[in-house]
PDB file of C-alpha atoms in Angstrom:
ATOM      1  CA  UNK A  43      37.009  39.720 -55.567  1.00 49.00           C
ATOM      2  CA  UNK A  44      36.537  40.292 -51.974  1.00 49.00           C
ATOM      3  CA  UNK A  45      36.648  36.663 -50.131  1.00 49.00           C
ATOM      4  CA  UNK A  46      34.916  36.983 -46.684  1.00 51.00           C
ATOM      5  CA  UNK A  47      36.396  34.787 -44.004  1.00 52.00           C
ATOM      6  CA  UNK A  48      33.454  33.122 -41.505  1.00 51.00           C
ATOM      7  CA  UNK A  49      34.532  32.197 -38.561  1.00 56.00           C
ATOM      8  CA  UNK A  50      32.939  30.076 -35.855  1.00 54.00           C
ATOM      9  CA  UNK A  51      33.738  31.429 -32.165  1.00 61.00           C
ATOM     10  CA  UNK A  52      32.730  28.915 -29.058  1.00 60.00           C
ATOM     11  CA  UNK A  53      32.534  29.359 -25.718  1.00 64.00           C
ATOM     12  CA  UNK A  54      36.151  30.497 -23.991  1.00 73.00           C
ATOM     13  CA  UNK A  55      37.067  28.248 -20.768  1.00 70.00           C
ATOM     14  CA  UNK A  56      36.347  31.166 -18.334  1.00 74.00           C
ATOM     15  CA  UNK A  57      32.664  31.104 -20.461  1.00 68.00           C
ATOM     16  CA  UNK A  58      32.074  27.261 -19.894  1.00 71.00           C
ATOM     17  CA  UNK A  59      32.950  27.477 -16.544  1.00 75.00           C
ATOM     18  CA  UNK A  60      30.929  30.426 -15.646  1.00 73.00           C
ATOM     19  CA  UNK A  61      28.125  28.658 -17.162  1.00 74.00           C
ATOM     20  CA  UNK A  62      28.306  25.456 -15.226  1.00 75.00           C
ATOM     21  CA  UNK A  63      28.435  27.414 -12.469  1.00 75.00           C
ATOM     22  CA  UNK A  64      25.421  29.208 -13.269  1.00 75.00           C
ATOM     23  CA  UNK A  65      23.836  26.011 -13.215  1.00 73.00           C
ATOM     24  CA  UNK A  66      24.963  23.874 -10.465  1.00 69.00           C
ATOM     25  CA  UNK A  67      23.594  27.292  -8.947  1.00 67.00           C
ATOM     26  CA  UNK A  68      20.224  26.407 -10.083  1.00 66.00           C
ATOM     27  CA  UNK A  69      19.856  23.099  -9.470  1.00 58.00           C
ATOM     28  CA  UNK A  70      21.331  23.523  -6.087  1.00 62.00           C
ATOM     29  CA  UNK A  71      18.351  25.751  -5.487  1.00 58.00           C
ATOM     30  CA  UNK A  72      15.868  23.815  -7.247  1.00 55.00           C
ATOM     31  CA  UNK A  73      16.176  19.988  -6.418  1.00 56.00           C
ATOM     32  CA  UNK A  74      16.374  20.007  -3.120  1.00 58.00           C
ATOM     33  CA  UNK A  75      12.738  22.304  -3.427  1.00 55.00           C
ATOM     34  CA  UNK A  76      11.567  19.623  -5.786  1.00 50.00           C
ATOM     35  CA  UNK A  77      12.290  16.723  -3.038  1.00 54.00           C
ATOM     36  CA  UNK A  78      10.006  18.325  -0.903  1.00 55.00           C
ATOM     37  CA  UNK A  79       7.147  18.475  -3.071  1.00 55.00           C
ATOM     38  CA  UNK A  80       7.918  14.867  -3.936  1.00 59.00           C
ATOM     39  CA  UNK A  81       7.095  14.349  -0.551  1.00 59.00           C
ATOM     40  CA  UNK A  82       4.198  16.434  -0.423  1.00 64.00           C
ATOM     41  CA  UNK A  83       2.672  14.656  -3.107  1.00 67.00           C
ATOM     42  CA  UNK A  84       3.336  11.290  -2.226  1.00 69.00           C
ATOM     43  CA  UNK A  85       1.866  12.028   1.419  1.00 67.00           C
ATOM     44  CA  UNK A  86      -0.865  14.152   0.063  1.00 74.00           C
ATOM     45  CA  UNK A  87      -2.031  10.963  -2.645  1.00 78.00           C
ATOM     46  CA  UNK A  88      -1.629   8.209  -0.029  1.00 78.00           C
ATOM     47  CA  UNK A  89      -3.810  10.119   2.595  1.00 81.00           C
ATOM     48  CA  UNK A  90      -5.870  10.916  -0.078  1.00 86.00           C
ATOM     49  CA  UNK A  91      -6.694   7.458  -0.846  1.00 88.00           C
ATOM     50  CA  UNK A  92      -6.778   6.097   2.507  1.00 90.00           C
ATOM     51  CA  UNK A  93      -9.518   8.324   3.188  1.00 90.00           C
ATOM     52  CA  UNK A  94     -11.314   7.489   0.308  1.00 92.00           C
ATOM     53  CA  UNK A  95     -11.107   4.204   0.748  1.00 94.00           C
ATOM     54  CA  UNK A  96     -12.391   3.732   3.999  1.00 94.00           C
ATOM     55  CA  UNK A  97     -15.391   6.084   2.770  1.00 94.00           C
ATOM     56  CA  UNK A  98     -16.396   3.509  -0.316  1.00 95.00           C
ATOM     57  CA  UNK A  99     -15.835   0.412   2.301  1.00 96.00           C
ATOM     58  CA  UNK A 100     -18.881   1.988   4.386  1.00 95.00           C
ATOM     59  CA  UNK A 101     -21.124   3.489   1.568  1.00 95.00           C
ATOM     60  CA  UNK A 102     -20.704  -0.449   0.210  1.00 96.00           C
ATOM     61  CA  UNK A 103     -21.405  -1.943   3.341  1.00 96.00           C
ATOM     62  CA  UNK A 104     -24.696   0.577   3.617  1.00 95.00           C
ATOM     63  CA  UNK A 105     -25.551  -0.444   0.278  1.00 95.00           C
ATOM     64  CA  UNK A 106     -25.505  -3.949   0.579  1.00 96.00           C
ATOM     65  CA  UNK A 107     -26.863  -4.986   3.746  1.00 94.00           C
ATOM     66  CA  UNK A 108     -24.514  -4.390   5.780  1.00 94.00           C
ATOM     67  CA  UNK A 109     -21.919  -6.659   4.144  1.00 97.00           C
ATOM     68  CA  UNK A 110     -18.124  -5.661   3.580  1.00 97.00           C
ATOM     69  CA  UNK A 111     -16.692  -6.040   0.130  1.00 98.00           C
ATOM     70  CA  UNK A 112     -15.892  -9.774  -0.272  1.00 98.00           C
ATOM     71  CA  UNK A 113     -12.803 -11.592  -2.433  1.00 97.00           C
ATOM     72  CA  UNK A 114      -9.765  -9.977  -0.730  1.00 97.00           C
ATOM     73  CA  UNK A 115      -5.845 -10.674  -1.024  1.00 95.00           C
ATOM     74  CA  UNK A 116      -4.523 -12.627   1.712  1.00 93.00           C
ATOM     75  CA  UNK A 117      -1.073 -12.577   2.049  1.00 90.00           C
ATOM     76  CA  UNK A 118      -0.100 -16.240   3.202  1.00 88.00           C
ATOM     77  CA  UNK A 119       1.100 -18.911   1.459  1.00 81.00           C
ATOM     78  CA  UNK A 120      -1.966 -21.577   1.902  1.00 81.00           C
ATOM     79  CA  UNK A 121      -4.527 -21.437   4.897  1.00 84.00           C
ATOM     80  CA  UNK A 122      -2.703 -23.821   6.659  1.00 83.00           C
ATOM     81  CA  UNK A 123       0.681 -22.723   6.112  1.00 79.00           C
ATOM     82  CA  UNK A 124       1.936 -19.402   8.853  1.00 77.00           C
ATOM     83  CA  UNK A 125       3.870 -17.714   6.207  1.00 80.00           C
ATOM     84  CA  UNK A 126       3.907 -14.588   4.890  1.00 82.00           C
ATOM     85  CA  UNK A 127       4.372 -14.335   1.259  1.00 79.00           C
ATOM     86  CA  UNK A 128       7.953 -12.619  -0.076  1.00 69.00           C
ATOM     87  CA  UNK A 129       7.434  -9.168  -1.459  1.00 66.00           C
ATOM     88  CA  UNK A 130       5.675  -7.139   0.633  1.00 78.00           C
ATOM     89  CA  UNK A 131       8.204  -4.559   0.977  1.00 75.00           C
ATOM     90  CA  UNK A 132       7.804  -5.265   4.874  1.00 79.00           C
ATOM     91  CA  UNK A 133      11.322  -5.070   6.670  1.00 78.00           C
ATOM     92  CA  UNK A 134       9.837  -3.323  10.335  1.00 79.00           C
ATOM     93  CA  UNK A 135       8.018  -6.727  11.503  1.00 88.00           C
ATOM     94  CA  UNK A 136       3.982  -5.029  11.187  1.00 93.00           C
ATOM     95  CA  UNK A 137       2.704  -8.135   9.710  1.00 92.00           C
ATOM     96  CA  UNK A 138       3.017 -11.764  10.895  1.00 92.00           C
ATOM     97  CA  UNK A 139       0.797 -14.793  10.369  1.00 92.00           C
ATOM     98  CA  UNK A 140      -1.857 -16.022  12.862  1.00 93.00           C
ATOM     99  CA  UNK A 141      -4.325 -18.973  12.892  1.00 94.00           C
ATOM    100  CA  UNK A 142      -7.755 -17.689  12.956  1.00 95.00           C
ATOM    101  CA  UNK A 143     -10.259 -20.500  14.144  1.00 95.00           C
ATOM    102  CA  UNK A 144     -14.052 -21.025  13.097  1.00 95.00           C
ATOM    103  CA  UNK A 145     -14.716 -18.218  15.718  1.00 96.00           C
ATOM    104  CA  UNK A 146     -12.917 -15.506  13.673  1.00 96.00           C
ATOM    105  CA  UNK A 147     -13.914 -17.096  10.872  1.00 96.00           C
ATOM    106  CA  UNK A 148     -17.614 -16.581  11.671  1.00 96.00           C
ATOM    107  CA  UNK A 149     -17.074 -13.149  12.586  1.00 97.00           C
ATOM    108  CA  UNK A 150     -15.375 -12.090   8.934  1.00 97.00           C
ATOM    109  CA  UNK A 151     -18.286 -14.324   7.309  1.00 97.00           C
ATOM    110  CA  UNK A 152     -20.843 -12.359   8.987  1.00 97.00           C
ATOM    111  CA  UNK A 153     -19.848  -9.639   7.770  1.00 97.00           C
ATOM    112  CA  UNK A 154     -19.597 -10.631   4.443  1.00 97.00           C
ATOM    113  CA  UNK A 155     -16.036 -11.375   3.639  1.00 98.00           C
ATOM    114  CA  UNK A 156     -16.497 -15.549   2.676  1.00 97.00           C
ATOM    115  CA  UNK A 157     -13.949 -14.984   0.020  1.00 96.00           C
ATOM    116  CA  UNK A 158      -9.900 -14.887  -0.280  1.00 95.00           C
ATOM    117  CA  UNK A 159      -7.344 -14.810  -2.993  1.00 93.00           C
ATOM    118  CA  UNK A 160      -4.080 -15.699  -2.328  1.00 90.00           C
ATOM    119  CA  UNK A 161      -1.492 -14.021  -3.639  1.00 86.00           C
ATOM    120  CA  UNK A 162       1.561 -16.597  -3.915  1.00 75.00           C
ATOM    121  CA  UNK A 163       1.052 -20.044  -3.924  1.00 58.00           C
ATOM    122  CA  UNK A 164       4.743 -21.267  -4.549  1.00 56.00           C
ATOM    123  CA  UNK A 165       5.790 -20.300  -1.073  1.00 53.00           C
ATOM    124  CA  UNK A 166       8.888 -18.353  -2.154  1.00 55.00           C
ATOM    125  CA  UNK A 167       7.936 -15.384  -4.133  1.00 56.00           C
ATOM    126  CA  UNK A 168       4.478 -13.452  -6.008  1.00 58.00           C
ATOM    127  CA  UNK A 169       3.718 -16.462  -8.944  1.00 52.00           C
ATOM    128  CA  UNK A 170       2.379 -13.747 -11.022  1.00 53.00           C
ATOM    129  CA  UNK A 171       3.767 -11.852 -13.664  1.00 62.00           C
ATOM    130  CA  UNK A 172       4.058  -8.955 -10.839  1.00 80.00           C
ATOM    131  CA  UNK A 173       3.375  -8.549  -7.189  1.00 84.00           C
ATOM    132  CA  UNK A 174       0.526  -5.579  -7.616  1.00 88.00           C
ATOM    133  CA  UNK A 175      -1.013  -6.010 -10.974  1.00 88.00           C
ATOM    134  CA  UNK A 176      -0.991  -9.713 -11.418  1.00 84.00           C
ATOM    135  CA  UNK A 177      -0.074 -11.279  -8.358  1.00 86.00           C
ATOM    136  CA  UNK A 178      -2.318 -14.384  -8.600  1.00 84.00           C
ATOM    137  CA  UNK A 179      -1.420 -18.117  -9.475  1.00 73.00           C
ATOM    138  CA  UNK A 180      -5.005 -18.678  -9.571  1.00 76.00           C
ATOM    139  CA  UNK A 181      -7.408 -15.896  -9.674  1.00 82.00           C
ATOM    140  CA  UNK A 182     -10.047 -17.435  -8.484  1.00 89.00           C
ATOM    141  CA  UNK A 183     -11.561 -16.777  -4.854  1.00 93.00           C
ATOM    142  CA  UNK A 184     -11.311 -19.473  -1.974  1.00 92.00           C
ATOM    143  CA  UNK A 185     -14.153 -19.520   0.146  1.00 94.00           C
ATOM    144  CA  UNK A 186     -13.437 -19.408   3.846  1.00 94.00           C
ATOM    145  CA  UNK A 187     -13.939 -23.127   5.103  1.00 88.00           C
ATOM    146  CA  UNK A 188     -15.307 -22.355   8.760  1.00 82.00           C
ATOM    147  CA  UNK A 189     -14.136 -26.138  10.191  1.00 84.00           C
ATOM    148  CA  UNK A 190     -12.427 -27.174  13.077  1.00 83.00           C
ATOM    149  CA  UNK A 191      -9.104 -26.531  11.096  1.00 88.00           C
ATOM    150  CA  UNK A 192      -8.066 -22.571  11.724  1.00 92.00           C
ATOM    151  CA  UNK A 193      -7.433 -20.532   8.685  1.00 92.00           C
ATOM    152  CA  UNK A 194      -3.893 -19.127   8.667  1.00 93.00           C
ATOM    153  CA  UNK A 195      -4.051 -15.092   7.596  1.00 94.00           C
ATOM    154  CA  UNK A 196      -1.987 -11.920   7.710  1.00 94.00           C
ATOM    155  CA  UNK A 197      -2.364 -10.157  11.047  1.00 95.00           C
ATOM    156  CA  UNK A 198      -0.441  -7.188  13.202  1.00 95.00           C
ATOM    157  CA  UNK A 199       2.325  -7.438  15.127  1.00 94.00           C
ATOM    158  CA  UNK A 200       2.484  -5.064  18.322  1.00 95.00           C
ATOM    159  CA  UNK A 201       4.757  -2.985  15.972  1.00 94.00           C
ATOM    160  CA  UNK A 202       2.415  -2.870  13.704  1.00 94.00           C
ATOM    161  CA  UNK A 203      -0.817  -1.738  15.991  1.00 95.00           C
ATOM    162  CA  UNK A 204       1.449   0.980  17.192  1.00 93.00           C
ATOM    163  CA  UNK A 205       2.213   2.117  13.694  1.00 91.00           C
ATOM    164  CA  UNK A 206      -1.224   2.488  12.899  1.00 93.00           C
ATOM    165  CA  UNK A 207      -2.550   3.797  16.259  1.00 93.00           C
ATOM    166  CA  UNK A 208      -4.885   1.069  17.320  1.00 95.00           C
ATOM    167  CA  UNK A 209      -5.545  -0.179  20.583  1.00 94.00           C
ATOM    168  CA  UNK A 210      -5.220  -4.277  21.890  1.00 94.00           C
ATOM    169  CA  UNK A 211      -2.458  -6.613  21.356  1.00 95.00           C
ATOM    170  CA  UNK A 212      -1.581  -9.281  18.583  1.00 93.00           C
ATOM    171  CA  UNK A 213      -4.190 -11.586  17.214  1.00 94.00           C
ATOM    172  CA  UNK A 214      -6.910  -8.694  17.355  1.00 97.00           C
ATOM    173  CA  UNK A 215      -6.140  -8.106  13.565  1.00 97.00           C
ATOM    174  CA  UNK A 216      -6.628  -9.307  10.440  1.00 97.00           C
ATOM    175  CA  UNK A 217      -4.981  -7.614   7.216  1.00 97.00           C
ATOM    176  CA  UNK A 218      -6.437  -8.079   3.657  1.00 97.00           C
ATOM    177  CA  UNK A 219      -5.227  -6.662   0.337  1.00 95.00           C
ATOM    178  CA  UNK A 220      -7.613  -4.473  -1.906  1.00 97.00           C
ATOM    179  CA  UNK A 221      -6.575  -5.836  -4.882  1.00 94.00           C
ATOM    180  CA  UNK A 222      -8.048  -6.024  -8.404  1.00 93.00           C
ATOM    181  CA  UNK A 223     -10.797  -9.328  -8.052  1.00 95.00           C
ATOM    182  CA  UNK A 224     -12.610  -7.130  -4.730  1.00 97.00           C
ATOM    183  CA  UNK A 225     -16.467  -6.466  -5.055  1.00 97.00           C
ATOM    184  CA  UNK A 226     -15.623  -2.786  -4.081  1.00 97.00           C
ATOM    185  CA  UNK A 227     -14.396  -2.202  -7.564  1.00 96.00           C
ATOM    186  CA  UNK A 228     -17.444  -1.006  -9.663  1.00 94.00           C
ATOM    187  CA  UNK A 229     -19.273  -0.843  -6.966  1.00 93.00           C
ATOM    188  CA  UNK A 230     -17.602   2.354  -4.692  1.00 90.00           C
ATOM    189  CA  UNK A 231     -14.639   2.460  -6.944  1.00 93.00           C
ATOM    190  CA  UNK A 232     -13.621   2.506 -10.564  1.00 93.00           C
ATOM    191  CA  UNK A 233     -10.192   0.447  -9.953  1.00 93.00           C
ATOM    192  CA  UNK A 234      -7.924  -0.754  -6.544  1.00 94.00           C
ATOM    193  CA  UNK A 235      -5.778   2.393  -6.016  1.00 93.00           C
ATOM    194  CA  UNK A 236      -1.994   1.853  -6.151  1.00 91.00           C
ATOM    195  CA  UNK A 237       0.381   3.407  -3.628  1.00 87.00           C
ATOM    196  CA  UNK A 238       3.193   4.048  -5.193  1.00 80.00           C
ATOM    197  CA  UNK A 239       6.586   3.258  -3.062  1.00 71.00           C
ATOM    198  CA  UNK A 240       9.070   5.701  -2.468  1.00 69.00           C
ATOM    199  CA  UNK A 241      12.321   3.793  -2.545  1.00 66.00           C
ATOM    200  CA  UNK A 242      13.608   2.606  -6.125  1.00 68.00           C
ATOM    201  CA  UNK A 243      11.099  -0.479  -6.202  1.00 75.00           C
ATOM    202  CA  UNK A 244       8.160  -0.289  -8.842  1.00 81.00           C
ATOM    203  CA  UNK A 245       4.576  -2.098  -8.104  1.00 84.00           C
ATOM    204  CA  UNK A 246       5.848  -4.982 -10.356  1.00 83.00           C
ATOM    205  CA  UNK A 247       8.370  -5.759  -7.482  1.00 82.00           C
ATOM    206  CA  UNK A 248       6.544  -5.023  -4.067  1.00 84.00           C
ATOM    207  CA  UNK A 249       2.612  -5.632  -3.469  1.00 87.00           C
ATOM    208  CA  UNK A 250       1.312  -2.064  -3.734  1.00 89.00           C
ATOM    209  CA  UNK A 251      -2.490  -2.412  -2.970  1.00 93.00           C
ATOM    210  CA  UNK A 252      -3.429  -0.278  -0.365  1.00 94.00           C
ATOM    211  CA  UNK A 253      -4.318  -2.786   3.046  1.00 96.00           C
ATOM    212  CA  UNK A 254      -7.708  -2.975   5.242  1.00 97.00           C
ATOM    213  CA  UNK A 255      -7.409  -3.762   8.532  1.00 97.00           C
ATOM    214  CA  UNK A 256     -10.190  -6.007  10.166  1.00 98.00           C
ATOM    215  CA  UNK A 257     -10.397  -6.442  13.948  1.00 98.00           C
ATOM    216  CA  UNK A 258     -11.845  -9.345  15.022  1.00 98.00           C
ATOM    217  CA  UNK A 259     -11.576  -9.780  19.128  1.00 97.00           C
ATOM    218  CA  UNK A 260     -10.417  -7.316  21.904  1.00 95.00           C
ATOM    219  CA  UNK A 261      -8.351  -9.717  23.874  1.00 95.00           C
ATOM    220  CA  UNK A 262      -5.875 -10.951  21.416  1.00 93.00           C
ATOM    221  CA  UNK A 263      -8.156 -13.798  19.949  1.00 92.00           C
ATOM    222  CA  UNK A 264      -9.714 -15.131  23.178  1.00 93.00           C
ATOM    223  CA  UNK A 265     -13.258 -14.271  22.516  1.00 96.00           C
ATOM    224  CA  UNK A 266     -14.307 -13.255  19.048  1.00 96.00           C
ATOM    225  CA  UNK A 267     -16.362 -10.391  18.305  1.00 97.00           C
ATOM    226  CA  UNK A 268     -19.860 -12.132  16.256  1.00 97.00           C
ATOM    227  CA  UNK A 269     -18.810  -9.726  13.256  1.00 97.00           C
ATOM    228  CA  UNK A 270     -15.408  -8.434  12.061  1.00 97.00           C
ATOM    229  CA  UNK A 271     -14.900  -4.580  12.289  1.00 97.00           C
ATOM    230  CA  UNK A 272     -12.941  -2.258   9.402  1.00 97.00           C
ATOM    231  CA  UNK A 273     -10.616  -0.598  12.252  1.00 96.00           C
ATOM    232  CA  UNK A 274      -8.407   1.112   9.091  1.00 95.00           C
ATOM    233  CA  UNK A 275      -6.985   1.345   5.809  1.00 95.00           C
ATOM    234  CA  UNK A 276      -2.704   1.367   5.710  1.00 93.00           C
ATOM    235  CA  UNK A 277      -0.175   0.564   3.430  1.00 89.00           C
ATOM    236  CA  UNK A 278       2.962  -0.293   3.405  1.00 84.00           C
ATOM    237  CA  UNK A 279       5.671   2.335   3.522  1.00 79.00           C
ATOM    238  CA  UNK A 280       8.918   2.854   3.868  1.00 75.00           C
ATOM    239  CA  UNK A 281       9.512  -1.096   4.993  1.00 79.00           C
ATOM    240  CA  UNK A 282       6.527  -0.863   7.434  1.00 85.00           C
ATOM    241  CA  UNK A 283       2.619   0.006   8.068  1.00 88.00           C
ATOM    242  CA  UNK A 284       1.503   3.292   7.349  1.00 85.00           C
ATOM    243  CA  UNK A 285      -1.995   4.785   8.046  1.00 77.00           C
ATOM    244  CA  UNK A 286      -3.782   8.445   7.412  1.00 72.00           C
ATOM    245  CA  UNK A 287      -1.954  10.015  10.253  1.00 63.00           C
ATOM    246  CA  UNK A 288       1.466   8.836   8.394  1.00 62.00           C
ATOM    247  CA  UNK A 289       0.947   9.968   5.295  1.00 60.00           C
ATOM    248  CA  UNK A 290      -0.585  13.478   6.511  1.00 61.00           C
ATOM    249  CA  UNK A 291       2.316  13.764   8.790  1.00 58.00           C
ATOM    250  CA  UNK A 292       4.600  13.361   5.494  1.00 58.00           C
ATOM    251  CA  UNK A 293       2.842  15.896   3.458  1.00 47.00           C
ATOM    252  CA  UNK A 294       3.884  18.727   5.936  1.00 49.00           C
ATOM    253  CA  UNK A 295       7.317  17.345   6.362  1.00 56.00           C
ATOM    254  CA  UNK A 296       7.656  17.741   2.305  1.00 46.00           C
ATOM    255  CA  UNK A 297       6.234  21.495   3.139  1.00 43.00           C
ATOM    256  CA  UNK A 298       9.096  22.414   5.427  1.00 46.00           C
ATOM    257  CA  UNK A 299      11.841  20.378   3.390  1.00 46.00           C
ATOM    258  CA  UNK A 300      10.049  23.006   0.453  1.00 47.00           C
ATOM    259  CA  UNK A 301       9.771  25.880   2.561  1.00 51.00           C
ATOM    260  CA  UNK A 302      13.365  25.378   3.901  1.00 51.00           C
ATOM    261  CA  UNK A 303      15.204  25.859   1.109  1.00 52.00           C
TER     262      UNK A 303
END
């Protein structure tokens, strides 16, 4: 009888180690590649949808008689209280609150925003089960109540109007959310888009609606215009405001991080 012996070989140590080599080869070559089209893509779908956005907002407004999409997020904590809500993955200073009187009240009204939703109403933190998807304690709309009291609201910060390359000074801006309650949505758009942030936070954590700005006087809240203009859509990125030019400026920073290596 002839008993055949089977043997098993593995790898040697010279073997494994030319083989992790190998690899960490690779992936030296590959991830830093794959950061840069990260970046692409995340600049290429935010400018994307800023674009888009602000085309909807006009074919809506041309649609309906001129109005704007109504039942926006606000983002303080009650209209009398000058807080901004926690969670809006804001750390540059873009956004602070300002007290909008029956002026600038008129001039949203007129053109057609009569309706907020506020985002947080227990002063601390989103009251929903998430800041982006379900951010309301109460989803129903608040009609803008154009009295002698002025309606606290999210507006720019000089920081902010330079991020976005506007013109004027504090207190010409108002900032509202696009968030899941807005007219727009089956009427321009299927759904409010969702930008996406890029640090380890997840839309559950950080409000990531995409944010239209609304200018409202030319002298910092003196003299209000008699209707409310869409100056731009933004989000917020990186810990501050980010507009078209941001985001298109990050897709060809993602090509030369790809290119480079």
């Amino acid at each position: 009888m002839i008993l055949t012996s089977l043997r098993r070989r593995g790898l040697t140590l010279i073997e494994l180690t030319v083989v992790l080599l190998v690899l960490a080869a690779v992936a030296g070559i590959i991830v830093p590649r794959l950061t840069g089209y990260f970046v692409r893509a995340h600049g290429a779908s935010g400018a994307t949808n800023i674009g888009e956005t602000v085309k909807a907002i006009g074919l809506y407004e041309v649609n309906n008689g001129g109005n704007m999409p109504n039942n926006w997020d606000t983002f303080v904590i009650n209209p009398t209280t000058t807080t901004i809500v926690g969670d809006m993955g804001l750390t540059g200073g873009d956004l602070a609150a300002i007290n909008v009187p029956t002026a600038g009240e008129d001039a949203l009204i007129a053109a057609g925003i009569t309706n907020l939703l506020y985002v947080d109403n227990d002063g601390t933190n989103f009251n929903g089960p998430d800041a982006t998807y379900t951010p309301y304690a109460t989803p129903t709309p608040v009609a803008i109540n154009n009295d002698a009291t002025p309606t606290a609201m999210a507006g720019l910060t000089a920081s902010g109007i330079q991020a976005l390359g506007l013109q004027g000074v504090a207190g010409d801006y108002v900032v509202l959310g696009l968030g899941s309650q807005n007219t727009l949505i089956g009427n321009g758009i299927v759904d409010a888009p969702v930008h996406f942030p890029e640090t380890s936070a997840v839309p559950q954590e950080i409000y990531s609606r995409f944010l239209a700005v609304f200018r409202l006087s030319d002298d910092g809240g003196t003299t209000y215009f008699e209707r409310a203009k869409l100056a731009t859509v933004a989000a917020v990125h990186n810990g501050e405001v980010a507009g078209l030019g941001d985001h298109t400026a990050e897709y060809f920073e993602g090509a030369e991080q790809a290119s480079a290596n």
